[in-house]
Amino acid sequence: MTAPPPRVRKAVVPGTCFLPATKATPKEMLPIVDKPAIQYVVEEAVAPGLDDVLMVTGRGKRTLEDPFDRNAELEAVLTGKGDTARLDLVRASTDLATVRCVRQGDPRGLGRAVLGAASHVGAEPFAVLLGGDLIDPADPLLSSMTAVREELGGNRPDGRRCRAHPPLRLCGGRVRGRDGIVRVTDPVEKPELGEAFSGRAVIGRYVLDPAVFEVLAKTRPGRAGEIQPTDALSTMARDPGIGGPVQAVVFTGHRHDTGDRGEYLRVTVRLACRRGDVGPGFRPWPQTLVARDLAA
Ligand code: G1P
């Protein structure tokens, strides 16, 4: 009998610019409503049960782990004031998951950062969440990806990996099949317009088989002179014997690139409107802004 596929338990968040703000503050630390962007990413990992999060950080990214660490001084002040509401908020991010950081000494691209997680991840399937991509918390993308990996992995011990892709720029390529899950046959990192075979793109969420580490270690620098996970996936897509075929979960929800100023503003307004606390008071404002102030 084939062993059931291991549950996806671990998440890797490779460090990723939003100048001039990021000269001093990593873009993952910019607040969206009242939480740093990175906290949404960790919460997204935790939702389908990935409670072991490794951040691969670099120079200037030391603050990334702070929201997930205890702040005894702040807790003591809030306790002294009897401010339990704020105390709960401060503690919520600490108790989310086990968050660890590893420094990427020699930044040579995303693939190198993922490789930096190899010894922590070991021989388990794992998720990669790019911190610059914010998925609307109402869209359970990662949950569907891990469910697909766990279900299909039962019949195929060689594993599967899933990627999500709305029709955007970014990594594109050929796909086979339609509706829900498609097979990626020829992923290309940042294809030129004429090369965007499928009209689909890959966004920053991956569930990967650990076989990817060996492939990444042999992958030569590609686009921008960096080691690209897309190139590793391309190798794997050509040879399903290495970790199984490359599958994609088609995503139809909302994804925002927080490194893009317009997108950053959009996601802030979207999430503020949706929030139970600030939402009701805030929601009329964008309507007035468009209908009255901007129309004038
Ligand atoms: C990275 C990846 C690319 C992926 C994109 C998704 O690119 O290299 O394959 O499609 O994230 O956000 P970046 O946008 O960081 O240049």
Short mmCIF file of C-alpha atoms and ligand atoms in Angstrom, two decimals:
data_model
loop_
_atom_site.label_atom_id
_atom_site.label_comp_id
_atom_site.label_asym_id
_atom_site.label_seq_id
_atom_site.Cartn_x
_atom_site.Cartn_y
_atom_site.Cartn_z
CA MET A 1 0.00 0.00 0.00
CA THR A 2 1.20 3.43 -0.79
CA ALA A 3 1.82 5.71 2.16
CA PRO A 4 -0.55 8.66 2.33
CA PRO A 5 1.06 11.85 1.09
CA PRO A 6 2.46 14.00 3.85
CA ARG A 7 0.28 16.89 4.83
CA VAL A 8 1.60 20.28 3.75
CA ARG A 9 2.75 21.79 7.06
CA LYS A 10 5.53 24.16 6.15
CA ALA A 11 5.51 27.50 4.41
CA VAL A 12 8.48 29.42 3.04
CA VAL A 13 8.29 33.19 2.53
CA PRO A 14 11.26 34.40 0.49
CA GLY A 15 12.17 38.04 1.00
CA THR A 16 11.64 40.23 -1.97
CA CYS A 17 11.08 47.12 -3.80
CA PHE A 18 8.78 50.01 -3.42
CA LEU A 19 11.18 52.93 -3.52
CA PRO A 20 11.61 55.26 -1.77
CA ALA A 21 9.64 53.73 1.12
CA THR A 22 11.54 50.47 1.08
CA LYS A 23 14.92 52.15 1.41
CA ALA A 24 14.26 51.97 5.13
CA THR A 25 11.19 49.74 5.44
CA PRO A 26 10.85 46.39 3.66
CA LYS A 27 7.71 46.53 1.52
CA GLU A 28 6.36 43.53 3.38
CA MET A 29 6.25 45.74 6.49
CA LEU A 30 4.09 48.45 4.93
CA PRO A 31 0.75 48.54 6.73
CA ILE A 32 -2.43 47.57 4.95
CA VAL A 33 -5.23 49.11 7.04
CA ASP A 34 -3.48 48.42 10.37
CA LYS A 35 -1.38 45.29 9.87
CA PRO A 36 1.92 44.85 8.06
CA ALA A 37 1.53 43.12 4.67
CA ILE A 38 3.65 40.22 5.89
CA GLN A 39 1.09 39.44 8.59
CA TYR A 40 -1.59 38.84 5.95
CA VAL A 41 0.79 36.44 4.23
CA VAL A 42 1.47 34.50 7.44
CA GLU A 43 -2.26 34.43 8.23
CA GLU A 44 -2.87 33.06 4.76
CA ALA A 45 -0.40 30.24 5.42
CA VAL A 46 -1.95 29.48 8.77
CA ALA A 47 -5.53 29.27 7.40
CA PRO A 48 -5.06 25.82 5.77
CA GLY A 49 -2.94 24.65 8.73
CA LEU A 50 0.61 25.57 7.75
CA ASP A 51 1.85 26.51 11.18
CA ASP A 52 5.57 26.35 10.46
CA VAL A 53 6.69 29.45 8.57
CA LEU A 54 10.26 30.12 7.48
CA MET A 55 11.15 33.57 6.19
CA VAL A 56 14.23 33.82 4.05
CA THR A 57 15.40 37.34 4.73
CA GLY A 58 18.28 39.55 3.69
CA ARG A 59 19.95 42.82 4.49
CA GLY A 60 17.47 45.39 5.76
CA LYS A 61 14.76 42.82 6.34
CA ARG A 62 15.48 42.12 9.97
CA THR A 63 12.21 43.69 11.10
CA LEU A 64 10.14 41.10 9.22
CA GLU A 65 10.02 38.70 12.12
CA ASP A 66 9.12 41.35 14.72
CA PRO A 67 5.33 41.20 14.34
CA PHE A 68 5.48 37.50 15.23
CA ASP A 69 7.70 37.90 18.26
CA ARG A 70 6.58 38.69 21.83
CA ASN A 71 6.82 42.35 22.76
CA ALA A 72 6.90 42.04 26.54
CA GLU A 73 7.28 45.77 27.10
CA LEU A 74 4.21 46.65 25.05
CA GLU A 75 2.20 43.84 26.61
CA ALA A 76 3.14 45.09 30.10
CA VAL A 77 2.04 48.64 29.25
CA LEU A 78 -1.30 47.44 27.84
CA THR A 79 -1.87 45.11 30.79
CA GLY A 80 -1.15 48.01 33.17
CA LYS A 81 -3.77 50.10 31.38
CA GLY A 82 -6.26 47.24 31.38
CA ASP A 83 -6.50 47.60 27.58
CA THR A 84 -7.44 44.00 26.85
CA ALA A 85 -8.70 44.72 23.32
CA ARG A 86 -5.30 45.98 22.16
CA LEU A 87 -3.52 43.33 24.18
CA ASP A 88 -5.45 40.62 22.31
CA LEU A 89 -4.48 42.20 18.99
CA VAL A 90 -0.80 42.36 19.93
CA ARG A 91 -0.82 38.74 21.08
CA ALA A 92 -2.80 37.42 18.09
CA SER A 93 0.11 37.84 15.70
CA THR A 94 2.52 36.23 18.18
CA ASP A 95 0.45 33.11 18.59
CA LEU A 96 -0.24 32.63 14.88
CA ALA A 97 2.48 30.16 13.98
CA THR A 98 6.06 29.19 14.60
CA VAL A 99 7.87 31.82 12.55
CA ARG A 100 11.59 31.48 11.99
CA CYS A 101 14.01 33.41 9.85
CA VAL A 102 17.06 32.39 7.94
CA ARG A 103 19.35 34.94 6.33
CA GLN A 104 20.10 34.68 2.64
CA GLY A 105 23.72 35.78 2.61
CA ASP A 106 24.14 36.00 -1.12
CA PRO A 107 20.96 37.22 -2.81
CA ARG A 108 20.92 35.62 -6.24
CA GLY A 109 17.23 35.61 -6.91
CA LEU A 110 14.10 33.93 -5.80
CA GLY A 111 15.33 30.44 -6.60
CA ARG A 112 18.35 30.94 -4.36
CA ALA A 113 16.08 32.14 -1.56
CA VAL A 114 13.87 29.06 -1.86
CA LEU A 115 16.97 26.89 -1.86
CA GLY A 116 17.93 28.55 1.43
CA ALA A 117 14.94 26.81 2.99
CA ALA A 118 16.02 23.29 1.93
CA SER A 119 17.39 22.03 5.22
CA HIS A 120 14.46 23.42 7.17
CA VAL A 121 11.88 21.92 4.84
CA GLY A 122 13.53 18.52 4.46
CA ALA A 123 11.66 15.86 2.49
CA GLU A 124 8.15 17.27 2.83
CA PRO A 125 5.96 19.05 0.33
CA PHE A 126 5.86 22.74 1.21
CA ALA A 127 4.28 26.00 0.20
CA VAL A 128 6.07 29.11 -1.04
CA LEU A 129 4.31 32.44 -0.53
CA LEU A 130 5.88 35.49 -2.14
CA GLY A 131 5.53 38.33 0.37
CA GLY A 132 4.89 40.96 -2.29
CA ASP A 133 1.71 39.24 -3.49
CA LEU A 134 -1.32 39.76 -1.30
CA ILE A 135 -4.23 37.42 -1.89
CA ASP A 136 -7.59 38.69 -0.71
CA PRO A 137 -8.15 36.82 2.58
CA ALA A 138 -11.67 36.00 1.36
CA ASP A 139 -10.19 33.86 -1.44
CA PRO A 140 -9.06 30.50 -0.05
CA LEU A 141 -6.45 29.89 -2.75
CA LEU A 142 -3.78 28.22 -0.64
CA SER A 143 -6.34 25.92 0.94
CA SER A 144 -7.40 24.67 -2.50
CA MET A 145 -3.78 24.24 -3.51
CA THR A 146 -2.85 22.17 -0.46
CA ALA A 147 -6.07 20.14 -0.77
CA VAL A 148 -5.23 19.30 -4.38
CA ARG A 149 -1.68 18.34 -3.47
CA GLU A 150 -2.86 16.12 -0.62
CA GLU A 151 -5.62 14.45 -2.62
CA LEU A 152 -3.75 13.82 -5.83
CA GLY A 153 -0.60 12.89 -3.94
CA GLY A 154 -2.46 9.85 -2.48
CA ASN A 155 -2.51 8.24 -5.88
CA ARG A 156 0.80 9.58 -6.99
CA PRO A 157 3.49 9.33 -4.39
CA ASP A 158 5.82 11.23 -6.68
CA GLY A 159 3.78 14.28 -5.80
CA ARG A 160 2.30 17.20 -7.59
CA ARG A 161 2.78 20.87 -7.37
CA CYS A 162 0.20 23.46 -7.97
CA ARG A 163 0.50 27.00 -9.12
CA ALA A 164 -2.13 29.62 -9.50
CA HIS A 165 -2.46 31.99 -12.41
CA PRO A 166 -4.91 34.67 -13.46
CA PRO A 167 -4.33 36.23 -16.90
CA LEU A 168 -1.57 38.67 -15.96
CA ARG A 169 2.02 39.45 -16.91
CA LEU A 170 4.60 37.58 -14.72
CA CYS A 171 5.52 34.00 -15.49
CA GLY A 172 3.44 32.57 -18.33
CA GLY A 173 3.55 29.52 -20.55
CA ARG A 174 1.55 26.71 -22.04
CA VAL A 175 -1.11 24.82 -20.19
CA ARG A 176 -3.19 21.75 -20.97
CA GLY A 177 -6.69 21.16 -19.77
CA ARG A 178 -9.11 23.68 -18.37
CA ASP A 179 -11.49 24.26 -15.50
CA GLY A 180 -10.00 24.31 -12.06
CA ILE A 181 -6.74 22.43 -12.43
CA VAL A 182 -4.52 22.55 -15.50
CA ARG A 183 -1.21 21.03 -16.40
CA VAL A 184 1.60 23.52 -16.97
CA THR A 185 3.83 22.29 -19.75
CA ASP A 186 6.15 25.16 -20.57
CA PRO A 187 6.45 27.87 -17.92
CA VAL A 188 8.54 30.88 -19.01
CA GLU A 189 9.75 33.60 -16.62
CA LYS A 190 8.44 37.01 -17.78
CA PRO A 191 7.71 36.03 -21.39
CA GLU A 192 7.63 38.71 -24.06
CA LEU A 193 4.12 39.54 -25.20
CA GLY A 194 4.23 37.21 -28.21
CA GLU A 195 5.48 34.38 -26.01
CA ALA A 196 2.57 34.38 -23.58
CA PHE A 197 1.25 31.14 -25.01
CA SER A 198 -1.68 30.52 -22.72
CA GLY A 199 -2.73 34.01 -21.71
CA ARG A 200 -2.33 32.86 -18.13
CA ALA A 201 0.25 33.84 -15.56
CA VAL A 202 1.67 32.40 -12.38
CA ILE A 203 1.27 34.37 -9.18
CA GLY A 204 3.33 34.12 -6.04
CA ARG A 205 1.88 30.99 -4.48
CA TYR A 206 3.36 27.55 -4.97
CA VAL A 207 3.00 24.15 -3.36
CA LEU A 208 6.15 22.30 -4.22
CA ASP A 209 7.51 18.81 -4.02
CA PRO A 210 10.85 18.69 -2.14
CA ALA A 211 12.44 17.36 -5.35
CA VAL A 212 12.51 21.01 -6.42
CA PHE A 213 15.56 21.63 -4.22
CA GLU A 214 17.78 19.32 -6.20
CA VAL A 215 16.59 20.86 -9.43
CA LEU A 216 17.09 24.40 -8.15
CA ALA A 217 20.61 23.55 -7.03
CA LYS A 218 21.42 22.64 -10.65
CA THR A 219 19.48 25.50 -12.23
CA ARG A 220 21.69 28.12 -13.83
CA PRO A 221 20.97 31.82 -13.54
CA GLY A 222 18.24 32.78 -16.00
CA ARG A 223 16.25 35.98 -16.47
CA ALA A 224 17.92 39.01 -14.78
CA GLY A 225 20.95 36.78 -14.09
CA GLU A 226 19.08 35.16 -11.22
CA ILE A 227 18.14 31.61 -10.37
CA GLN A 228 14.47 31.41 -11.26
CA PRO A 229 12.03 28.91 -9.74
CA THR A 230 10.20 29.11 -13.08
CA ASP A 231 13.24 27.53 -14.77
CA ALA A 232 13.28 24.74 -12.19
CA LEU A 233 9.58 24.16 -12.76
CA SER A 234 10.19 24.09 -16.48
CA THR A 235 12.73 21.29 -15.98
CA MET A 236 10.23 19.42 -13.82
CA ALA A 237 7.40 19.97 -16.27
CA ARG A 238 9.50 18.38 -19.00
CA ASP A 239 10.30 15.37 -16.81
CA PRO A 240 7.39 14.39 -14.55
CA GLY A 241 9.67 11.68 -13.10
CA ILE A 242 11.25 14.43 -10.99
CA GLY A 243 8.64 15.09 -8.34
CA GLY A 244 5.58 14.66 -10.55
CA PRO A 245 3.91 16.85 -13.10
CA VAL A 246 3.42 20.57 -12.66
CA GLN A 247 -0.23 21.33 -12.03
CA ALA A 248 -1.86 24.70 -11.60
CA VAL A 249 -4.94 25.63 -9.63
CA VAL A 250 -6.79 28.26 -11.62
CA PHE A 251 -7.36 31.30 -9.44
CA THR A 252 -10.22 33.64 -10.15
CA GLY A 253 -10.03 35.74 -6.98
CA HIS A 254 -8.19 38.95 -6.19
CA ARG A 255 -4.41 39.20 -6.05
CA HIS A 256 -2.57 42.46 -5.43
CA ASP A 257 1.12 43.21 -5.98
CA THR A 258 1.87 45.36 -2.94
CA GLY A 259 5.07 46.58 -4.63
CA ASP A 260 2.94 48.49 -7.13
CA ARG A 261 1.70 51.83 -5.76
CA GLY A 262 -1.75 51.64 -7.36
CA GLU A 263 -2.23 48.05 -6.27
CA TYR A 264 -1.13 48.91 -2.76
CA LEU A 265 -3.79 51.61 -2.56
CA ARG A 266 -6.44 49.33 -4.05
CA VAL A 267 -5.86 46.51 -1.62
CA THR A 268 -5.87 48.94 1.31
CA VAL A 269 -9.27 50.32 0.28
CA ARG A 270 -10.67 46.87 -0.54
CA LEU A 271 -9.69 45.37 2.79
CA ALA A 272 -10.75 48.45 4.78
CA CYS A 273 -14.20 48.30 3.17
CA ARG A 274 -14.52 44.64 4.08
CA ARG A 275 -13.44 44.92 7.71
CA GLY A 276 -16.13 44.45 10.31
CA ASP A 277 -14.77 47.21 12.55
CA VAL A 278 -13.61 50.05 10.27
CA GLY A 279 -15.63 48.93 7.22
CA PRO A 280 -19.09 50.29 7.99
CA GLY A 281 -17.74 53.76 8.78
CA PHE A 282 -15.29 53.77 5.86
CA ARG A 283 -17.39 52.28 3.03
CA PRO A 284 -19.41 55.40 2.14
CA TRP A 285 -16.20 57.39 1.63
CA PRO A 286 -14.96 55.83 -1.65
CA GLN A 287 -18.44 56.29 -3.08
CA THR A 288 -18.53 59.96 -2.10
CA LEU A 289 -15.02 60.42 -3.39
CA VAL A 290 -15.93 59.13 -6.83
CA ALA A 291 -19.46 60.50 -7.09
CA ARG A 292 -18.87 63.94 -5.62
CA ASP A 293 -15.25 65.01 -5.02
CA LEU A 294 -13.68 63.52 -8.14
CA ALA A 295 -16.66 64.32 -10.37
CA ALA A 296 -16.42 68.02 -9.50
C1 G1P B 1 8.09 36.56 -9.18
C2 G1P B 1 8.37 35.26 -9.93
C3 G1P B 1 7.43 35.09 -11.11
C4 G1P B 1 6.01 35.14 -10.61
C5 G1P B 1 5.77 36.44 -9.82
C6 G1P B 1 4.42 36.40 -9.17
O1 G1P B 1 8.41 37.63 -9.99
O2 G1P B 1 9.71 35.28 -10.39
O3 G1P B 1 7.65 33.84 -11.70
O4 G1P B 1 5.13 35.04 -11.72
O5 G1P B 1 6.74 36.60 -8.77
O6 G1P B 1 4.18 37.56 -8.40
P1 G1P B 1 8.55 39.17 -9.46
O7 G1P B 1 7.18 39.75 -9.62
O8 G1P B 1 8.98 39.08 -8.05
O9 G1P B 1 9.55 39.80 -10.37
#
